[in-house]
Amino acid sequence: MKICFWGNIAGALKGNTDGGAELQIALLAKAFARAGHEVVIFDFQCTEDFTTIEGIKVLKIKGWDNGLRFLRTFTHRIPGIYNGLKAQKADVYYCRIRDFRHILAYWAARKVKAKFVLGMASDLDVMTFLLRLRHRKVSYSSGLWGLVNGLLIEIIYPYLLLNADLVLVQHDGQKKTLANRGIKSRVFPNLVELSKFPTSHGKAQNDFVYVGEISERKGFPEFFTIISKCPSYKFGVIGPPSDRSGHAYFEDLKSFKNVTLYGKLSHAEVLNHMINSKALISTSRMEGFPNIFIEAWACGIPVFSLYVDPGNVIQREGLGVFTNGDLNKMVNAMNFIESSDSFLTNAKAYVEHFHELNEMKIAEVNDLFAALLEKGEKQKL
């Protein structure tokens, strides 16, 4: 089987991911490669082709930076993506993240009679435009291109959802939302490589940690309120400011003696810090199944989430605290947190069973895609 991906994935393969969705694509690519399949990734940030130790071929998109600015999107970049994908003649083309350019992978799949798979990266991906508008989650980048890009996504992404040969979701809540829209999907959980995690705590767990961009979109105003309500606790903030309010909060927090601002860290540095923290605090209003939740549990620490409980897993598995938007309940829960060996054992056992990139998960994804291709062959007969 030959599987083809595209995007900004090379960094995640090298341990320096730009985002959770990119990391999941990289891990899925590793799963396929370890199962013995041919894996190709087109990366628009790459300047040189290379092959990973797993045998994953990472190819640059030829002519990406050629042509006139603004015009080259249409004269060089879009043709470059489409022609590169089509030339691979893969059996499966996989896309993730909301991007109108996924239509190029869809067209390439149809051209070479392959299967097109669309993976969800966020709860936003399964919502209709009107539902996202109701949640105030419709936003486009500034400028004319930002508006055009946003409109193209709103037109093309729903089409891809309806016409994909397989839609993969992160949890049961996403599956139910799509089912209400008449779209069938399969749950395939996010993956982690436990071999990359620290093995023991190096110091006393004495702070609460926030990991992610510092922005209004990620609910940082609520996290700032939590800090203000808890002057006796220590907080570690990992991540850069990414909007106007984020920069303002970042500057304000420099004067807080109980807050340490780390900025952007490598993935390994984030894990080393989390394993020495009391708990991960999340105040984001909308996620999918955050990688950082799984990583916190793999580090043996609970997740305190203000708004997000993917598939009800925090409450069902006892993996932390979900307060459904209640800040006071969150603060009260922080007052009674206790570290325990039993929580560490249970959290790691959950991750090992549902999320670890192991032989069981490799066999699961292998069977899933093999069944998809087999179904296609039967339809041809």
C-alpha positions as a Python dict, from the first residue, in 0.01 Angstrom:
ca = {
    (1, 'M'): (0, 0, 0),
    (2, 'K'): (124, 349, -80),
    (3, 'I'): (2, 641, 131),
    (4, 'C'): (56, 1006, 43),
    (5, 'F'): (35, 1307, 278),
    (6, 'W'): (104, 1675, 228),
    (7, 'G'): (158, 1975, 457),
    (8, 'N'): (415, 2116, 699),
    (9, 'I'): (511, 1778, 849),
    (10, 'A'): (891, 1757, 837),
    (11, 'G'): (935, 1949, 1163),
    (12, 'A'): (714, 1703, 1352),
    (13, 'L'): (914, 1410, 1211),
    (14, 'K'): (1227, 1573, 1349),
    (15, 'G'): (1076, 1643, 1694),
    (16, 'N'): (1000, 2012, 1639),
    (17, 'T'): (632, 2024, 1551),
    (18, 'D'): (444, 2340, 1458),
    (19, 'G'): (110, 2205, 1578),
    (20, 'G'): (-90, 1912, 1707),
    (21, 'A'): (-239, 1816, 1371),
    (22, 'E'): (104, 1811, 1209),
    (23, 'L'): (230, 1585, 1489),
    (24, 'Q'): (-59, 1343, 1435),
    (25, 'I'): (9, 1323, 1062),
    (26, 'A'): (374, 1246, 1137),
    (27, 'L'): (279, 971, 1385),
    (28, 'L'): (29, 820, 1143),
    (29, 'A'): (297, 822, 873),
    (30, 'K'): (530, 637, 1112),
    (31, 'A'): (257, 381, 1184),
    (32, 'F'): (218, 307, 812),
    (33, 'A'): (593, 291, 757),
    (34, 'R'): (638, 49, 1048),
    (35, 'A'): (364, -168, 898),
    (36, 'G'): (577, -198, 585),
    (37, 'H'): (388, 43, 359),
    (38, 'E'): (538, 305, 128),
    (39, 'V'): (486, 654, 273),
    (40, 'V'): (543, 982, 91),
    (41, 'I'): (500, 1332, 235),
    (42, 'F'): (502, 1652, 30),
    (43, 'D'): (622, 1933, 258),
    (44, 'F'): (597, 2292, 137),
    (45, 'Q'): (854, 2407, 395),
    (46, 'C'): (1122, 2161, 283),
    (47, 'T'): (1413, 2283, 77),
    (48, 'E'): (1567, 1938, 28),
    (49, 'D'): (1423, 1589, -11),
    (50, 'F'): (1512, 1338, 262),
    (51, 'T'): (1414, 996, 397),
    (52, 'T'): (1356, 927, 768),
    (53, 'I'): (1496, 629, 957),
    (54, 'E'): (1150, 470, 928),
    (55, 'G'): (1171, 495, 549),
    (56, 'I'): (928, 787, 508),
    (57, 'K'): (1010, 988, 196),
    (58, 'V'): (976, 1364, 249),
    (59, 'L'): (973, 1560, -76),
    (60, 'K'): (986, 1932, -138),
    (61, 'I'): (726, 2090, -365),
    (62, 'K'): (914, 2205, -673),
    (63, 'G'): (891, 2572, -758),
    (64, 'W'): (717, 2665, -431),
    (65, 'D'): (891, 3002, -401),
    (66, 'N'): (909, 3077, -775),
    (67, 'G'): (691, 3331, -951),
    (68, 'L'): (550, 3667, -849),
    (69, 'R'): (427, 3716, -495),
    (70, 'F'): (48, 3678, -459),
    (71, 'L'): (21, 3534, -812),
    (72, 'R'): (248, 3234, -743),
    (73, 'T'): (-21, 3070, -531),
    (74, 'F'): (-207, 3003, -853),
    (75, 'T'): (81, 2993, -1102),
    (76, 'H'): (324, 2771, -909),
    (77, 'R'): (205, 2649, -570),
    (78, 'I'): (-135, 2499, -645),
    (79, 'P'): (-11, 2331, -967),
    (80, 'G'): (298, 2212, -777),
    (81, 'I'): (92, 2043, -506),
    (82, 'Y'): (-151, 1881, -751),
    (83, 'N'): (109, 1758, -998),
    (84, 'G'): (332, 1624, -722),
    (85, 'L'): (49, 1436, -553),
    (86, 'K'): (-87, 1299, -880),
    (87, 'A'): (257, 1178, -991),
    (88, 'Q'): (285, 956, -682),
    (89, 'K'): (-6, 736, -796),
    (90, 'A'): (-68, 642, -433),
    (91, 'D'): (-337, 405, -310),
    (92, 'V'): (-451, 647, -38),
    (93, 'Y'): (-429, 1025, -2),
    (94, 'Y'): (-473, 1151, 355),
    (95, 'C'): (-545, 1511, 460),
    (96, 'R'): (-595, 1680, 796),
    (97, 'I'): (-656, 2042, 910),
    (98, 'R'): (-906, 2282, 749),
    (99, 'D'): (-749, 2384, 418),
    (100, 'F'): (-913, 2444, 80),
    (101, 'R'): (-604, 2302, -93),
    (102, 'H'): (-703, 1952, 19),
    (103, 'I'): (-922, 1956, -291),
    (104, 'L'): (-597, 1903, -484),
    (105, 'A'): (-534, 1575, -300),
    (106, 'Y'): (-897, 1478, -361),
    (107, 'W'): (-862, 1548, -734),
    (108, 'A'): (-532, 1359, -746),
    (109, 'A'): (-696, 1060, -574),
    (110, 'R'): (-983, 1059, -820),
    (111, 'K'): (-744, 1098, -1114),
    (112, 'V'): (-540, 789, -1021),
    (113, 'K'): (-841, 596, -885),
    (114, 'A'): (-717, 605, -525),
    (115, 'K'): (-895, 658, -193),
    (116, 'F'): (-925, 996, -24),
    (117, 'V'): (-924, 1006, 359),
    (118, 'L'): (-1002, 1317, 564),
    (119, 'G'): (-899, 1333, 929),
    (120, 'M'): (-1050, 1570, 1184),
    (121, 'A'): (-813, 1794, 1380),
    (122, 'S'): (-1067, 1988, 1588),
    (123, 'D'): (-1431, 1994, 1692),
    (124, 'L'): (-1458, 2295, 1460),
    (125, 'D'): (-1399, 2063, 1165),
    (126, 'V'): (-1725, 1876, 1220),
    (127, 'M'): (-1943, 2183, 1273),
    (128, 'T'): (-2152, 2358, 1012),
    (129, 'F'): (-2079, 2720, 929),
    (130, 'L'): (-2388, 2835, 1119),
    (131, 'L'): (-2292, 2638, 1429),
    (132, 'R'): (-1940, 2780, 1427),
    (133, 'L'): (-2089, 3125, 1375),
    (134, 'R'): (-2310, 3070, 1681),
    (135, 'H'): (-2001, 2976, 1882),
    (136, 'R'): (-1816, 3278, 1742),
    (137, 'K'): (-1557, 3048, 1590),
    (138, 'V'): (-1568, 3187, 1237),
    (139, 'S'): (-1260, 3400, 1180),
    (140, 'Y'): (-1045, 3472, 877),
    (141, 'S'): (-699, 3619, 848),
    (142, 'S'): (-683, 3989, 777),
    (143, 'G'): (-661, 4129, 426),
    (144, 'L'): (-809, 4031, 93),
    (145, 'W'): (-628, 3696, 76),
    (146, 'G'): (-746, 3609, 426),
    (147, 'L'): (-1106, 3663, 317),
    (148, 'V'): (-1064, 3469, -8),
    (149, 'N'): (-890, 3183, 174),
    (150, 'G'): (-1165, 3170, 435),
    (151, 'L'): (-1442, 3165, 178),
    (152, 'L'): (-1272, 2889, -22),
    (153, 'I'): (-1245, 2677, 293),
    (154, 'E'): (-1615, 2732, 373),
    (155, 'I'): (-1710, 2614, 24),
    (156, 'I'): (-1463, 2329, -28),
    (157, 'Y'): (-1424, 2167, 315),
    (158, 'P'): (-1793, 2063, 348),
    (159, 'Y'): (-1771, 1915, -3),
    (160, 'L'): (-1470, 1707, 102),
    (161, 'L'): (-1650, 1589, 416),
    (162, 'L'): (-1940, 1465, 206),
    (163, 'N'): (-1728, 1301, -62),
    (164, 'A'): (-1432, 1152, 126),
    (165, 'D'): (-1402, 775, 107),
    (166, 'L'): (-1328, 769, 480),
    (167, 'V'): (-1366, 1034, 750),
    (168, 'L'): (-1166, 979, 1069),
    (169, 'V'): (-1268, 1153, 1391),
    (170, 'Q'): (-1089, 1184, 1725),
    (171, 'H'): (-1368, 1092, 1965),
    (172, 'D'): (-1732, 984, 1987),
    (173, 'G'): (-1861, 1340, 2024),
    (174, 'Q'): (-1729, 1431, 1678),
    (175, 'K'): (-1874, 1109, 1536),
    (176, 'K'): (-2220, 1195, 1672),
    (177, 'T'): (-2204, 1550, 1535),
    (178, 'L'): (-2123, 1423, 1186),
    (179, 'A'): (-2388, 1151, 1210),
    (180, 'N'): (-2646, 1424, 1275),
    (181, 'R'): (-2538, 1572, 941),
    (182, 'G'): (-2571, 1236, 766),
    (183, 'I'): (-2193, 1183, 741),
    (184, 'K'): (-2046, 846, 839),
    (185, 'S'): (-1712, 841, 1019),
    (186, 'R'): (-1477, 617, 1216),
    (187, 'V'): (-1310, 698, 1547),
    (188, 'F'): (-932, 671, 1540),
    (189, 'P'): (-765, 824, 1846),
    (190, 'N'): (-465, 1054, 1850),
    (191, 'L'): (-130, 879, 1893),
    (192, 'V'): (175, 929, 2114),
    (193, 'E'): (520, 771, 2123),
    (194, 'L'): (575, 680, 2486),
    (195, 'S'): (937, 597, 2411),
    (196, 'K'): (997, 972, 2371),
    (197, 'F'): (870, 1054, 2723),
    (198, 'P'): (1077, 1114, 3038),
    (199, 'T'): (1080, 811, 3266),
    (200, 'S'): (1077, 971, 3609),
    (201, 'H'): (1011, 1292, 3799),
    (202, 'G'): (1327, 1493, 3853),
    (203, 'K'): (1202, 1729, 4123),
    (204, 'A'): (903, 1808, 4341),
    (205, 'Q'): (582, 1884, 4153),
    (206, 'N'): (511, 2237, 4267),
    (207, 'D'): (350, 2432, 3983),
    (208, 'F'): (52, 2424, 3750),
    (209, 'V'): (140, 2436, 3382),
    (210, 'Y'): (-25, 2600, 3082),
    (211, 'V'): (92, 2482, 2738),
    (212, 'G'): (-15, 2648, 2413),
    (213, 'E'): (-26, 2980, 2238),
    (214, 'I'): (-108, 3278, 2455),
    (215, 'S'): (-418, 3413, 2287),
    (216, 'E'): (-784, 3488, 2331),
    (217, 'R'): (-866, 3193, 2105),
    (218, 'K'): (-701, 2958, 2353),
    (219, 'G'): (-887, 3110, 2648),
    (220, 'F'): (-587, 3284, 2801),
    (221, 'P'): (-802, 3559, 2959),
    (222, 'E'): (-963, 3287, 3173),
    (223, 'F'): (-622, 3146, 3264),
    (224, 'F'): (-510, 3495, 3365),
    (225, 'T'): (-816, 3514, 3594),
    (226, 'I'): (-719, 3181, 3752),
    (227, 'I'): (-368, 3312, 3819),
    (228, 'S'): (-514, 3628, 3977),
    (229, 'K'): (-737, 3417, 4204),
    (230, 'C'): (-448, 3193, 4316),
    (231, 'P'): (-155, 3415, 4422),
    (232, 'S'): (-15, 3144, 4650),
    (233, 'Y'): (33, 2892, 4367),
    (234, 'K'): (313, 2878, 4113),
    (235, 'F'): (237, 2867, 3741),
    (236, 'G'): (450, 2779, 3441),
    (237, 'V'): (341, 2922, 3108),
    (238, 'I'): (482, 2751, 2799),
    (239, 'G'): (408, 2904, 2460),
    (240, 'P'): (439, 3233, 2273),
    (241, 'P'): (186, 3516, 2254),
    (242, 'S'): (5, 3506, 1919),
    (243, 'D'): (-243, 3793, 1918),
    (244, 'R'): (-278, 4144, 2058),
    (245, 'S'): (-435, 4035, 2386),
    (246, 'G'): (-178, 3758, 2421),
    (247, 'H'): (109, 4004, 2396),
    (248, 'A'): (-58, 4226, 2655),
    (249, 'Y'): (-104, 3937, 2901),
    (250, 'F'): (253, 3821, 2836),
    (251, 'E'): (386, 4163, 2936),
    (252, 'D'): (159, 4186, 3242),
    (253, 'L'): (269, 3844, 3369),
    (254, 'K'): (634, 3947, 3371),
    (255, 'S'): (564, 4128, 3698),
    (256, 'F'): (398, 3825, 3864),
    (257, 'K'): (641, 3659, 4107),
    (258, 'N'): (447, 3331, 4101),
    (259, 'V'): (456, 3296, 3720),
    (260, 'T'): (742, 3171, 3505),
    (261, 'L'): (718, 3249, 3133),
    (262, 'Y'): (905, 2994, 2922),
    (263, 'G'): (803, 3104, 2573),
    (264, 'K'): (822, 2842, 2299),
    (265, 'L'): (1004, 2522, 2395),
    (266, 'S'): (1094, 2207, 2208),
    (267, 'H'): (866, 1908, 2244),
    (268, 'A'): (1117, 1731, 2470),
    (269, 'E'): (1149, 2040, 2692),
    (270, 'V'): (770, 2063, 2726),
    (271, 'L'): (749, 1701, 2839),
    (272, 'N'): (1032, 1746, 3088),
    (273, 'H'): (852, 2043, 3239),
    (274, 'M'): (511, 1874, 3250),
    (275, 'I'): (639, 1567, 3429),
    (276, 'N'): (753, 1798, 3710),
    (277, 'S'): (422, 1987, 3736),
    (278, 'K'): (116, 1933, 3952),
    (279, 'A'): (-136, 1945, 3670),
    (280, 'L'): (-201, 2077, 3322),
    (281, 'I'): (-455, 2360, 3306),
    (282, 'S'): (-652, 2411, 2984),
    (283, 'T'): (-884, 2706, 2932),
    (284, 'S'): (-935, 2669, 2556),
    (285, 'R'): (-1301, 2689, 2454),
    (286, 'M'): (-1278, 2462, 2151),
    (287, 'E'): (-1045, 2172, 2075),
    (288, 'G'): (-1055, 1827, 1920),
    (289, 'F'): (-869, 1574, 2130),
    (290, 'P'): (-570, 1781, 2241),
    (291, 'N'): (-234, 1607, 2215),
    (292, 'I'): (-127, 1794, 2525),
    (293, 'F'): (-397, 1616, 2729),
    (294, 'I'): (-264, 1276, 2626),
    (295, 'E'): (92, 1389, 2692),
    (296, 'A'): (-2, 1513, 3040),
    (297, 'W'): (-154, 1175, 3125),
    (298, 'A'): (150, 998, 2984),
    (299, 'C'): (356, 1214, 3222),
    (300, 'G'): (129, 1102, 3506),
    (301, 'I'): (-35, 1439, 3580),
    (302, 'P'): (-408, 1526, 3569),
    (303, 'V'): (-575, 1767, 3328),
    (304, 'F'): (-784, 2050, 3470),
    (305, 'S'): (-1001, 2159, 3176),
    (306, 'L'): (-1238, 2453, 3190),
    (307, 'Y'): (-1435, 2392, 2871),
    (308, 'V'): (-1321, 2077, 2688),
    (309, 'D'): (-1375, 1711, 2777),
    (310, 'P'): (-1325, 1517, 2451),
    (311, 'G'): (-1565, 1225, 2434),
    (312, 'N'): (-1627, 1268, 2810),
    (313, 'V'): (-1293, 1092, 2873),
    (314, 'I'): (-1176, 1310, 3164),
    (315, 'Q'): (-1483, 1234, 3371),
    (316, 'R'): (-1529, 875, 3253),
    (317, 'E'): (-1169, 767, 3313),
    (318, 'G'): (-1098, 990, 3616),
    (319, 'L'): (-816, 1170, 3436),
    (320, 'G'): (-856, 1509, 3600),
    (321, 'V'): (-1123, 1774, 3644),
    (322, 'F'): (-1371, 1916, 3393),
    (323, 'T'): (-1564, 2220, 3521),
    (324, 'N'): (-1781, 2304, 3219),
    (325, 'G'): (-1690, 2673, 3218),
    (326, 'D'): (-1707, 2726, 3596),
    (327, 'L'): (-1393, 2919, 3698),
    (328, 'N'): (-1468, 2904, 4069),
    (329, 'K'): (-1508, 2527, 4052),
    (330, 'M'): (-1172, 2508, 3875),
    (331, 'V'): (-998, 2712, 4145),
    (332, 'N'): (-1161, 2506, 4419),
    (333, 'A'): (-1045, 2182, 4255),
    (334, 'M'): (-689, 2316, 4243),
    (335, 'N'): (-702, 2358, 4619),
    (336, 'F'): (-760, 1986, 4671),
    (337, 'I'): (-526, 1833, 4414),
    (338, 'E'): (-320, 1541, 4537),
    (339, 'S'): (-41, 1357, 4363),
    (340, 'S'): (-71, 981, 4389),
    (341, 'D'): (98, 675, 4248),
    (342, 'S'): (-242, 526, 4166),
    (343, 'F'): (-334, 820, 3942),
    (344, 'L'): (2, 797, 3764),
    (345, 'T'): (-50, 424, 3708),
    (346, 'N'): (-408, 462, 3586),
    (347, 'A'): (-330, 756, 3356),
    (348, 'K'): (-38, 580, 3192),
    (349, 'A'): (-242, 262, 3153),
    (350, 'Y'): (-514, 460, 2974),
    (351, 'V'): (-260, 612, 2735),
    (352, 'E'): (-93, 278, 2668),
    (353, 'H'): (-425, 115, 2584),
    (354, 'F'): (-586, 386, 2369),
    (355, 'H'): (-313, 611, 2231),
    (356, 'E'): (32, 452, 2228),
    (357, 'L'): (188, 399, 1886),
    (358, 'N'): (250, 29, 1942),
    (359, 'E'): (200, -291, 1747),
    (360, 'M'): (-169, -300, 1834),
    (361, 'K'): (-231, 50, 1698),
    (362, 'I'): (-21, -20, 1389),
    (363, 'A'): (-231, -330, 1320),
    (364, 'E'): (-551, -130, 1379),
    (365, 'V'): (-468, 144, 1130),
    (366, 'N'): (-334, -114, 883),
    (367, 'D'): (-660, -311, 897),
    (368, 'L'): (-868, 5, 868),
    (369, 'F'): (-703, 123, 547),
    (370, 'A'): (-674, -227, 403),
    (371, 'A'): (-1050, -268, 448),
    (372, 'L'): (-1103, 65, 271),
    (373, 'L'): (-903, -50, -31),
    (374, 'E'): (-1070, -391, -30),
    (375, 'K'): (-1411, -224, -30),
    (376, 'G'): (-1305, -20, -331),
    (377, 'E'): (-1192, -329, -520),
    (378, 'K'): (-1526, -503, -453),
    (379, 'Q'): (-1714, -200, -583),
    (380, 'K'): (-1522, -223, -911),
    (381, 'L'): (-1635, -584, -968),
}
